[in-house]
XYZ file of C-alpha atoms in Angstrom:
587
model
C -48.945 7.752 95.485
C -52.052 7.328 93.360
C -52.736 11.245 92.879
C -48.898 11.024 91.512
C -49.064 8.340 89.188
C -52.355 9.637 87.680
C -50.481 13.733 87.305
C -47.435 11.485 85.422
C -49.946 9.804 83.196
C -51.923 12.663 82.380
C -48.398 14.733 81.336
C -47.889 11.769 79.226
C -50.910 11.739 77.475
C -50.548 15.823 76.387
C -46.796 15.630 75.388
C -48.310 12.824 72.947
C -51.044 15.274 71.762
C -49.046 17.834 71.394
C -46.329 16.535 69.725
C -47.525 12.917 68.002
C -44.114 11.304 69.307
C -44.039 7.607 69.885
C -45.088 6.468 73.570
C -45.425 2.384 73.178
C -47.804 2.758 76.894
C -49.859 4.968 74.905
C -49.730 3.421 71.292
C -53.318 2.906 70.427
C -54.234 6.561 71.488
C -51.425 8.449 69.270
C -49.673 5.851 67.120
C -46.162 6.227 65.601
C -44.244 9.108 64.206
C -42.900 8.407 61.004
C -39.538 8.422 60.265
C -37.419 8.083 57.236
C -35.046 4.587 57.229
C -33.189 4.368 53.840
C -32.794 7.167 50.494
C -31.500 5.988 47.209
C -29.220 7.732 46.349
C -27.591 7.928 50.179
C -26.858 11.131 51.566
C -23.565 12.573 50.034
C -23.233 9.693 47.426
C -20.888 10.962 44.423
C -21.163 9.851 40.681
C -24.849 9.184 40.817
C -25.736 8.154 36.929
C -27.715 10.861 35.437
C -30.856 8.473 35.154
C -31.636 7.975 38.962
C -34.789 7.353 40.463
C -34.511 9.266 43.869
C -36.261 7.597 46.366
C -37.132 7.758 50.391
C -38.182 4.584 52.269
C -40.509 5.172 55.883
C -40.470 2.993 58.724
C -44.177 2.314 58.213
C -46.735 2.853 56.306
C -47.514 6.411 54.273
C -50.972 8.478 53.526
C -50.017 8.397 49.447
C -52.183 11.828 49.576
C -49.766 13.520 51.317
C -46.603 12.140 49.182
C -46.550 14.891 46.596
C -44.346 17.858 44.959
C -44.980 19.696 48.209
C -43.578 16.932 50.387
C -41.108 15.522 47.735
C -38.706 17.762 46.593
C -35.344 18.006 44.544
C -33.454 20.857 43.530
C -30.437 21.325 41.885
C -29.454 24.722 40.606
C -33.197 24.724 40.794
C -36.058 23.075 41.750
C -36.459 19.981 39.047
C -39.874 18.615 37.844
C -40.347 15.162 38.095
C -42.913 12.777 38.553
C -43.694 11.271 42.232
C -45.273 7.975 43.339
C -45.790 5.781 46.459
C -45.813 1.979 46.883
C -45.414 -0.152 50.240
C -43.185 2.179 52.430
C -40.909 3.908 49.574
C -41.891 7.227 48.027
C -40.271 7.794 44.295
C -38.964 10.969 42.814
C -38.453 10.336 38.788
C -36.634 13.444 37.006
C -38.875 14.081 33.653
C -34.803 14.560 31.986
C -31.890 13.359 32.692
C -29.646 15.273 35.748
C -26.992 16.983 34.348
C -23.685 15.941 34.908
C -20.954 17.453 37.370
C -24.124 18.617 39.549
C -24.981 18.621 43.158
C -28.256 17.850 44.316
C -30.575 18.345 47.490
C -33.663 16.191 48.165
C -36.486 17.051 50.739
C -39.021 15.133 52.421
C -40.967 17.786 54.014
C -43.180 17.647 57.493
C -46.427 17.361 55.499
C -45.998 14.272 54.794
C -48.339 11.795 56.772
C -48.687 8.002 58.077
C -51.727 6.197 57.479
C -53.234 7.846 60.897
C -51.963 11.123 60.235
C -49.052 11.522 62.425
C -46.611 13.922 60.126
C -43.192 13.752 59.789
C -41.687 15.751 62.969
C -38.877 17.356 60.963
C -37.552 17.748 57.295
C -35.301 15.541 56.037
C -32.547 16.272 53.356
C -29.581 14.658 51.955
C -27.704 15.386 48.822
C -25.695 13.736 46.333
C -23.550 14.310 43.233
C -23.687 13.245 39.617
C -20.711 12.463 37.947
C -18.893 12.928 34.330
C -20.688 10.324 32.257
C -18.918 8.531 29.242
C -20.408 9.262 26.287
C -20.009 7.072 22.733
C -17.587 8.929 20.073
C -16.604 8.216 16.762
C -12.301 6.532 17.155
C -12.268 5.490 13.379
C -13.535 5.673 10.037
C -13.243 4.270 6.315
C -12.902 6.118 4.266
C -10.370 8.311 6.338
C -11.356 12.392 6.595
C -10.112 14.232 3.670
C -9.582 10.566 2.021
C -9.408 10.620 -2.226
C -9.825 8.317 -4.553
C -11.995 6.055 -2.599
C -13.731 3.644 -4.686
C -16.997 3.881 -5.891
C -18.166 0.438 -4.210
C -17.034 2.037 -0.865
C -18.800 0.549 2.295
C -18.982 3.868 4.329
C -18.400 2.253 8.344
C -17.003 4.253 11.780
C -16.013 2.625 14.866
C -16.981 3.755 18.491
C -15.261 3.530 21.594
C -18.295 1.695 23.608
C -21.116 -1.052 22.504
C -24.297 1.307 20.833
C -27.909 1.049 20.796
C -28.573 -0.476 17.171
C -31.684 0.985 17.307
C -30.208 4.777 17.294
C -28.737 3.884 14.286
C -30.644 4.410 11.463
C -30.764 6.344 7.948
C -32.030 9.793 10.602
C -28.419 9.330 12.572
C -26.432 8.058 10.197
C -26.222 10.575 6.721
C -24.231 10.256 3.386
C -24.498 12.784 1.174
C -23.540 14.335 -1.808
C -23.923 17.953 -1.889
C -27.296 18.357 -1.596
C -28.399 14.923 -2.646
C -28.809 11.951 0.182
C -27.001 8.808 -0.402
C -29.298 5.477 -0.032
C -28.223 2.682 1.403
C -28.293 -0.075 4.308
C -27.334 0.229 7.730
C -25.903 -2.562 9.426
C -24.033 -2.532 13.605
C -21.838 -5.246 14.409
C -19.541 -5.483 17.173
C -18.945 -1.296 17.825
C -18.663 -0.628 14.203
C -21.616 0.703 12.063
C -21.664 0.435 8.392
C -23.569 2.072 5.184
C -23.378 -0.217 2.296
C -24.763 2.285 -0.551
C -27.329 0.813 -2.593
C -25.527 1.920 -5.932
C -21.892 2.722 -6.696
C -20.943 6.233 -5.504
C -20.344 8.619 -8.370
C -16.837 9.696 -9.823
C -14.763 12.264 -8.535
C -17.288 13.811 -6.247
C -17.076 15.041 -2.473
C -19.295 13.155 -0.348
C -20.121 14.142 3.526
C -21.049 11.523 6.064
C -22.595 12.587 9.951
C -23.329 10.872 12.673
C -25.857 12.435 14.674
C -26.260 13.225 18.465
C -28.925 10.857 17.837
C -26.914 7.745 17.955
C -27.029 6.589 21.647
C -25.119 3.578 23.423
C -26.906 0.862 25.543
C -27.403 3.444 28.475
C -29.266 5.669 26.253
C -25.963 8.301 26.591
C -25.735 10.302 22.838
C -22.598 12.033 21.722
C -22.155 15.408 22.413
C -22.408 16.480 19.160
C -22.473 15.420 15.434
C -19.675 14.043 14.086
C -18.635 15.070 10.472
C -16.317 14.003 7.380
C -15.398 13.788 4.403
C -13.843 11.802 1.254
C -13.883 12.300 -2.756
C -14.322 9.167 -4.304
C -11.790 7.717 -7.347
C -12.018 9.028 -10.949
C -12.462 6.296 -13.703
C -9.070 5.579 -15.461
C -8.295 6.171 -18.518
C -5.647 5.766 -21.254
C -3.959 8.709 -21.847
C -1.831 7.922 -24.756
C -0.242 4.228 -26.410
C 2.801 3.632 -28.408
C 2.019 2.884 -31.158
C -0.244 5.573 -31.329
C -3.381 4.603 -33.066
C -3.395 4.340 -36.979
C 0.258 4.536 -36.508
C 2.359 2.981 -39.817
C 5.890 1.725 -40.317
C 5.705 0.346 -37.092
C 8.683 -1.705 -36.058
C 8.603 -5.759 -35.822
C 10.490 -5.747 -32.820
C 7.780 -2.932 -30.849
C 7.056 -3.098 -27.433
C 3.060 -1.946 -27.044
C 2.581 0.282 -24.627
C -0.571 2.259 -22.819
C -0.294 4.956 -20.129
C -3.015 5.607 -17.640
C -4.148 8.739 -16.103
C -4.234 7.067 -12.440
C -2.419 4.545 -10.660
C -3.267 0.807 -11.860
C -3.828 -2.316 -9.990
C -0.895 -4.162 -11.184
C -2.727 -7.582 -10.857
C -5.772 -6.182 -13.400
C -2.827 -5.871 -15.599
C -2.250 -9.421 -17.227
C -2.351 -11.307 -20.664
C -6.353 -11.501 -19.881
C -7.099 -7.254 -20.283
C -4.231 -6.490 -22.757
C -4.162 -8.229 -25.575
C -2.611 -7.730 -29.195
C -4.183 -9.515 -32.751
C -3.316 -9.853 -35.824
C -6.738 -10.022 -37.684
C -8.107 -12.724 -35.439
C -5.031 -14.322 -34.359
C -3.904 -13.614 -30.842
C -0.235 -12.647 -30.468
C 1.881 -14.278 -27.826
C 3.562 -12.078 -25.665
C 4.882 -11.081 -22.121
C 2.821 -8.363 -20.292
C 3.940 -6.131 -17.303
C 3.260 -3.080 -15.250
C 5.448 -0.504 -14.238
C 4.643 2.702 -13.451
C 1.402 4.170 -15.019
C 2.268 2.535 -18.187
C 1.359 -1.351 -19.422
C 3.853 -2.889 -21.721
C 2.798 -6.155 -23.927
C 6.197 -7.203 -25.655
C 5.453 -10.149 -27.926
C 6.873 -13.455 -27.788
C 8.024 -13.552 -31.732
C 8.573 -10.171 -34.135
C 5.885 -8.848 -35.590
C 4.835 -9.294 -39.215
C 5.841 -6.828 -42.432
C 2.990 -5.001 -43.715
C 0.169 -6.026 -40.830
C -2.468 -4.326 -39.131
C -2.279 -5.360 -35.580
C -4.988 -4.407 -32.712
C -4.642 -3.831 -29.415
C -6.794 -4.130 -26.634
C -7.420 -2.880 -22.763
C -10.168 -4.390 -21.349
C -12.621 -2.482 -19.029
C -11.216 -5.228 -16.316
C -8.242 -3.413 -15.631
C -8.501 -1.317 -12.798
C -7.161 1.878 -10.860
C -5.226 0.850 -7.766
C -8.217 1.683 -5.728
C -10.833 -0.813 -7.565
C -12.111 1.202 -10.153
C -12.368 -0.058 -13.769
C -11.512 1.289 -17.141
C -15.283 2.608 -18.353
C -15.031 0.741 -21.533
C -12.647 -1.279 -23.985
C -9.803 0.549 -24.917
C -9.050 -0.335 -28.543
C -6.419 1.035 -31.202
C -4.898 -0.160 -34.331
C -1.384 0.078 -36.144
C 0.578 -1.399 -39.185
C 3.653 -2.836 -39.154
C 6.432 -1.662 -41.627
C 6.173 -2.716 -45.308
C 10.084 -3.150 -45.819
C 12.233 -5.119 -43.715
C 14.657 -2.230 -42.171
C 18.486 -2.688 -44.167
C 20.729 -4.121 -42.240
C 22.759 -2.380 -39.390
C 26.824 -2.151 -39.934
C 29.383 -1.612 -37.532
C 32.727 -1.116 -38.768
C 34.892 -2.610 -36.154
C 38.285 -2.049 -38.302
C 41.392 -3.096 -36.970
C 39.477 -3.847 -33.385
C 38.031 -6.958 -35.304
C 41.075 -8.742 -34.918
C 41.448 -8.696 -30.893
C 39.288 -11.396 -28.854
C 40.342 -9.064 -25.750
C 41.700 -5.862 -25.623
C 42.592 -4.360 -22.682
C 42.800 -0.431 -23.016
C 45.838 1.073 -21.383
C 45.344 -1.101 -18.499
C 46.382 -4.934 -19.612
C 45.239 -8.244 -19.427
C 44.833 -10.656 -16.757
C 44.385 -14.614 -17.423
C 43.838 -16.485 -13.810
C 43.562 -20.468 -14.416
C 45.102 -23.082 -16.884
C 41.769 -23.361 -19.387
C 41.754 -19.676 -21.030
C 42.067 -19.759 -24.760
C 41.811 -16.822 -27.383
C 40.661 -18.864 -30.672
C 40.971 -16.643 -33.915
C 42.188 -13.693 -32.078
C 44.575 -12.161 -30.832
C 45.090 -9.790 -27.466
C 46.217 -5.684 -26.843
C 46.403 -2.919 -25.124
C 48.212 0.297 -25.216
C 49.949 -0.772 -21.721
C 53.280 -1.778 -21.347
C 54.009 -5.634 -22.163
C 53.789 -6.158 -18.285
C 50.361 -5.790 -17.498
C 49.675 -9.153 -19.587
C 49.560 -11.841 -17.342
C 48.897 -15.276 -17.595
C 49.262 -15.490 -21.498
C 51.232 -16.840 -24.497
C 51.357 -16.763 -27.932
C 52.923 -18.301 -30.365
C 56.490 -17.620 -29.607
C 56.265 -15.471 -26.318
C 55.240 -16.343 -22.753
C 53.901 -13.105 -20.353
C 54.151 -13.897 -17.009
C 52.462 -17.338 -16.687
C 52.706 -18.829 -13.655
C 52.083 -22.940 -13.526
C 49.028 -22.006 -12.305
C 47.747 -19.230 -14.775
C 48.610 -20.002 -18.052
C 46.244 -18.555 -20.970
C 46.849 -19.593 -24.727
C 46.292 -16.954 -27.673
C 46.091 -18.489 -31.031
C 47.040 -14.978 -33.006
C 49.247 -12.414 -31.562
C 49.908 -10.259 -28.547
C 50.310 -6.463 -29.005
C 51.365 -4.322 -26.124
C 53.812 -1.255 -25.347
C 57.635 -2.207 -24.690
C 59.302 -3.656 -22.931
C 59.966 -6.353 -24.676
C 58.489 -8.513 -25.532
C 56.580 -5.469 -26.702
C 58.149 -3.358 -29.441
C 57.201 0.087 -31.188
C 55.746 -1.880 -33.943
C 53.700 -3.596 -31.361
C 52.618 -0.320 -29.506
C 51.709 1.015 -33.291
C 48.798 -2.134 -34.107
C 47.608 -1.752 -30.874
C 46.983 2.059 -30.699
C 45.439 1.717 -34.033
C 42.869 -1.146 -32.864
C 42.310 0.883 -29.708
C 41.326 4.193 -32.155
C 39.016 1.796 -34.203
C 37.682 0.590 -31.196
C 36.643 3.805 -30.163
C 35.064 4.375 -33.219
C 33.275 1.527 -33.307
C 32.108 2.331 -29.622
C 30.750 6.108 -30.697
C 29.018 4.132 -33.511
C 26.814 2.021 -31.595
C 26.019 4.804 -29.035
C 22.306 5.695 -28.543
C 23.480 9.599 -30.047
C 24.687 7.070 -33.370
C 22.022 4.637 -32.828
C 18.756 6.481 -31.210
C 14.995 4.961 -30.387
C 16.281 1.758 -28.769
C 13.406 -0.319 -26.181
C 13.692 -1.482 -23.243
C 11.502 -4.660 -23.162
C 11.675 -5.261 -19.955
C 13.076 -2.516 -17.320
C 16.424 -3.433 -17.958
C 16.122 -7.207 -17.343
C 16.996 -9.174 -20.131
C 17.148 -12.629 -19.014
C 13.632 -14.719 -20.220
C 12.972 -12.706 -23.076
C 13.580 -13.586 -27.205
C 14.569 -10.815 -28.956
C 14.394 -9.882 -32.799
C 16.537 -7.371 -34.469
C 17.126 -4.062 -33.240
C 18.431 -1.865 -31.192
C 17.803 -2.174 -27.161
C 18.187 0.836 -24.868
C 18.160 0.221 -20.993
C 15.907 3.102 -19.659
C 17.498 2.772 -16.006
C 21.257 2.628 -17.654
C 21.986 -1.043 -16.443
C 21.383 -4.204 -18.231
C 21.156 -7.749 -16.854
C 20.292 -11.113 -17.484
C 19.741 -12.830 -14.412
C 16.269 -14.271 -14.739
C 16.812 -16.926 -17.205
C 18.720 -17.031 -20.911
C 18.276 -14.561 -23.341
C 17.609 -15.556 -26.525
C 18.007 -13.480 -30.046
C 16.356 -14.659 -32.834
C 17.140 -13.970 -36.427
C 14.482 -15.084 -38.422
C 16.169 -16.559 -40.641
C 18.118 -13.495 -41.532
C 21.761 -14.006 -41.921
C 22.553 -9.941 -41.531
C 20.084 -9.796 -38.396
C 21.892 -7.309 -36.194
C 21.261 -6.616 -32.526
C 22.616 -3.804 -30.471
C 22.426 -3.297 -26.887
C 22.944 0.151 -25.006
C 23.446 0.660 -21.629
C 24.586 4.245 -19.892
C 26.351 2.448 -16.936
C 26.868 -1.806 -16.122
C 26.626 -5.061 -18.245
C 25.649 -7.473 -15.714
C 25.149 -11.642 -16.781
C 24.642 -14.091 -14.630
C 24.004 -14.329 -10.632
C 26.181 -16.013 -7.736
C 26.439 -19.372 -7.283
C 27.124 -23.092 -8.796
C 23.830 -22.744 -10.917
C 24.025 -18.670 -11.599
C 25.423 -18.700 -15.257
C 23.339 -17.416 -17.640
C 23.629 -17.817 -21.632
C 22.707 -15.825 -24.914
C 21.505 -18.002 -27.152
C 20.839 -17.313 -30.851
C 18.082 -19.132 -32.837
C 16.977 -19.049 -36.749
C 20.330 -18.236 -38.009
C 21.736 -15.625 -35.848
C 25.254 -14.668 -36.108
C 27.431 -13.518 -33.151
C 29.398 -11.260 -35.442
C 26.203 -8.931 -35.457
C 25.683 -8.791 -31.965
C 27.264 -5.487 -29.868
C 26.954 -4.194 -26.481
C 27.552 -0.631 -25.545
C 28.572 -0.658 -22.029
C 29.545 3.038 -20.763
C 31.293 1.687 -17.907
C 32.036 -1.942 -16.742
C 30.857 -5.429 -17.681
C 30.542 -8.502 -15.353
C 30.445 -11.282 -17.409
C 28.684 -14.942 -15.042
C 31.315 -14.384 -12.012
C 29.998 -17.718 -10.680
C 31.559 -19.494 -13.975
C 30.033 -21.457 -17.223
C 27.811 -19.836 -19.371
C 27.874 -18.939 -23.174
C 27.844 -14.690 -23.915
C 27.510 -13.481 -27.492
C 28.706 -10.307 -29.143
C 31.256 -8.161 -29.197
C 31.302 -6.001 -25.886
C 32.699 -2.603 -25.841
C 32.964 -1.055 -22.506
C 34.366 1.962 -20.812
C 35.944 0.769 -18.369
C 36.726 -3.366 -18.196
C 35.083 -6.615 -18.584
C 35.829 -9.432 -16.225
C 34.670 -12.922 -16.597
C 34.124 -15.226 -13.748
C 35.943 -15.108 -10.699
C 39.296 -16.835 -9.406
C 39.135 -20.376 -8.342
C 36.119 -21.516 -10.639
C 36.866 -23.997 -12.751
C 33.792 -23.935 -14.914
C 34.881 -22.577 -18.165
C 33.082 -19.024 -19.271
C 32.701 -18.715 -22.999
C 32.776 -15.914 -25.081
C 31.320 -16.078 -28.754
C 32.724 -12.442 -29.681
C 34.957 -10.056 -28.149
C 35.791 -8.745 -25.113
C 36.749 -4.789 -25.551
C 37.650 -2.296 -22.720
C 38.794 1.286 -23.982
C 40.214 2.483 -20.821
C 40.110 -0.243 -17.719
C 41.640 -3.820 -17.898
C 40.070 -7.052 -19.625
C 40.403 -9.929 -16.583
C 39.362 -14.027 -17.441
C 39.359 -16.917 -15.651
C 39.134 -20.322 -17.275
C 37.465 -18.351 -20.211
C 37.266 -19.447 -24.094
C 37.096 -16.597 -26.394
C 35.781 -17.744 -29.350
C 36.296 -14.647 -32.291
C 33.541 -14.375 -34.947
């Protein structure tokens, strides 16, 4: 039994020797075989980030000596360098770049490495892993847009990323204005995931400038883009005025002249105000209204100008271009008014002076028991039954106890009776002169009329003159309109419009009024209407002039009882004339 025992123990002992495996009975003769516990990344791991430290951990301690390139090893479509160290059990493989992405990797520990008392590894051992797509910054906005124009010249240059970034990557090397050739100055400031370049002087006009981002420009991992991101913008040409009216050094200019400037760009409307366009007479600032429309500034003063006055107008370098860019200096021009007071303007209404309503070859309609025709009479071409609602003198047409109008003159219509050939004969006369009258007052008779305000009426005071709505509509809806004479008893005011007449707006408190001031007459006030007039269908309200339109005036609307006056006349060549509760009141 002992001879046995001692053969076993002596095998023992040279399977040790020969291969340095781990006998606990025989410890202190040939130690431990090392043996690797734990890698980082583990075997087979996917989406390893591109910055890994690749490490192996031993069950016991390591000769560092024998932890080296030859014993460490990772390859990926080829061997990689890197830079290897050893603490406690845990030998550390450091790439000197980043892996690439999408990749798979092998690491080695080879059999040369070594414990402490020189028992080597008994085999190799490899794993592998995978790196993964990483996500990388890019640019998802910028201001200005690519391809942007007109940017203005106090631009703050900014683009917006899709992750958090590395403020320090961003910097006057990553982050590039320029113009052509020439770099742009300026700060660089990262808030949030938006960078901005404040320039540190205005940009210059009408030029191209190019901004880049660099692949420098990292996020907090240290990732860069994966390539330079480029665009573009021209910034905003200074505005100028391209022409005024009154031109400068302009004479005989009418009292009643809207001034007007056009621009060459687009204007802020809200740099447009009684502040940068002003008007003077010598040193005496002239009241007026100013507005915007368009490209074009209009200052229409309060009161007429003065005869035989030089009057200066100014633009001020604080109006701007829509996109913030100012005027480059005062804008300043001069004109004189006329010398001589224009003569007066007559219309010859003939016959068609006598009619407070005429009503074409279409009729007359009176709705309500307060419509009177004082110092006038009524016609039309139509046959005496399309007058309703009326009497005169010694003939009723068609009233009804609840529409009963009173004429103070005379009633002219067609037959039947109470119409009569004679009848028929004053009326188609009055309708001719009416005509005439009409073709008078038309812009082809009466060219160069204004349009002081785009059409709308209501607010303004108006001198003398002729008016010509621009869009073909005129209203007054946003307050009276008042026409003032100055104290000329012949002042004469004509108003043109290619299409409507509209006074007024709906409901209880929607009548609007003319009113005439300094001596105004309504005798000299006409409105060329080349289709229909609605005179204050919500009731009440004062009109003035004689209105001639193509095709009817009506004035308010049934059941208001608010009587709707009429200083003038109320003339339709072809369509009906229709009143409710209406005084006509003939000049």
């Amino acid at each position: 039994m002992k001879i046995k025992n001692l053969l076993l123990t002596f095998a023992v002992i040279c399977i040790a020797l020969v291969t340095g495996c781990e006998n606990d009975d025989f410890e202190e003769v040939v130690g431990v075989c090392p043996v690797i516990e734990s890698t980082t990344p583990l075997s087979n791991a996917l989406n390893v980030p591109l910055g890994q430290v690749i490490t192996a951990t031993f069950n016991e301690e390591m000769d560092p000596s024998s932890i080296t390139s030859t014993s460490f090893i990772v390859t990926g479509t080829s061997p990689i360098a890197g830079t290897i160290t050893y603490s406690g059990k845990t030998a550390s493989f450091t790439p000197q770049t980043l892996l690439a992405e999408n990749t798979t990797y092998t690491a080695k520990i080879t059999t040369k490495a070594k414990d402490v008392n020189g028992n080597f590894l008994q085999l190799e051992y490899v794993w592998v892993f995978s790196t993964g797509a990483i996500l990388r910054p890019v640019v998802t906005a910028v201001d200005p847009i690519n391809n942007a124009i007109a940017v203005p010249l106090n631009q703050t240059i900014s683009a917006t990323f899709n992750m958090a970034m590395n403020p320090a990557t961003l910097n006057s090397t990553t982050f590039k204005v320029m113009q052509g050739v020439t770099t742009v100055t300026g700060t660089i400031s990262y808030t949030g995931s938006t960078v901005s370049f404040v320039p540190a002087s205005p940009l210059l006009t009408n030029k191209l400038y190019t901004v880049t981002i660099t692949t420098g420009a990292k996020n907090t991992l240290d990732t860069a883009m994966t390539t330079d991101y480029t665009w573009s913008f021209t910034t905003d040409s200074i505005p100028t005025v391209t022409s005024t009216d009154p031109m400068n050094n302009a004479i005989d200019v009418a009292l009643n002249q809207t001034v007007t400037a056009d621009f060459s760009a687009i204007m802020d409307a809200a740099t447009i105000t009684g502040t940068t366009f002003t008007l003077k007479q010598g040193t005496t600032t002239v009241p007026g209204t100013v507005s915007y429309s368009g490209s074009t500034a209009s200052f229409k003063p309060t009161t007429s100008l003065v005869l035989g006055k030089v009057y200066t107008a100014t633009i001020t370098n604080g109006a701007k271009s829509a996109s913030g860019t100012p005027l480059a200096n005062d804008y300043v021009w001069n004109f004189t008014t006329m010398l001589v007071a224009p003569a007066p303007i007559i219309v010859n209404l003939g016959t068609a002076a006598m009619f407070g309503a005429f009503g074409g070859n279409a009729g007359i309609t009176n709705q309500g028991l307060n419509t009177v025709i004082n110092n006038g009479s009524l016609g039309t071409t139509a046959a005496s039954t399309l007058v309703t609602g009326f009497h005169d003198g010694l003939i009723v047409y068609t009233e009804t106890p609840l529409n009963k109008g009173n004429v103070t003159g005379d009633i002219f219509t067609a037959p039947p009776a109470p119409g009569t050939a004679t009848s028929l004969a004053i009326a188609q006369k009055g309708l001719l002169d009416a005509n005439a009258a009409y073709l008078s007052i038309s812009p082809a008779a009466k060219p160069g009329g204004s349009d002081p305000n785009a059409g709308e009426l209501g607010g303004l005071t108006l001198a003398p003159g002729v008016y010509k709505s621009a869009s073909g509509t005129f209203k007054i809806s946003n307050g009276n309109l008042t026409l003032d004479a100055q104290g000329d008893p012949n002042a004469t005011w004509i108003f043109q419009t290619a299409s409507g007449l509209t006074v007024g707006i709906a409901g209880p408190t929607g009548a609007k009024s003319v009113i005439m001031i300094n001596g105004g007459l309504p005798k000299n006030v006409f409105w060329y209407v080349g289709s229909a007039a609605t005179i204050n269908s919500a009731g009440g309200g004062t009109m003035v002039g004689t209105i001639i339109a193509k095709s009817g005036v009506t004035f308010s609307t049934a059941g208001n009882a608010s009587q709707t006056v009429l200083n003038g006349r109320a003339i339709s060549l072809v369509a009906s004339v229709t009143m409710v509760n209406t005084t006509v009141n003939v000049p």
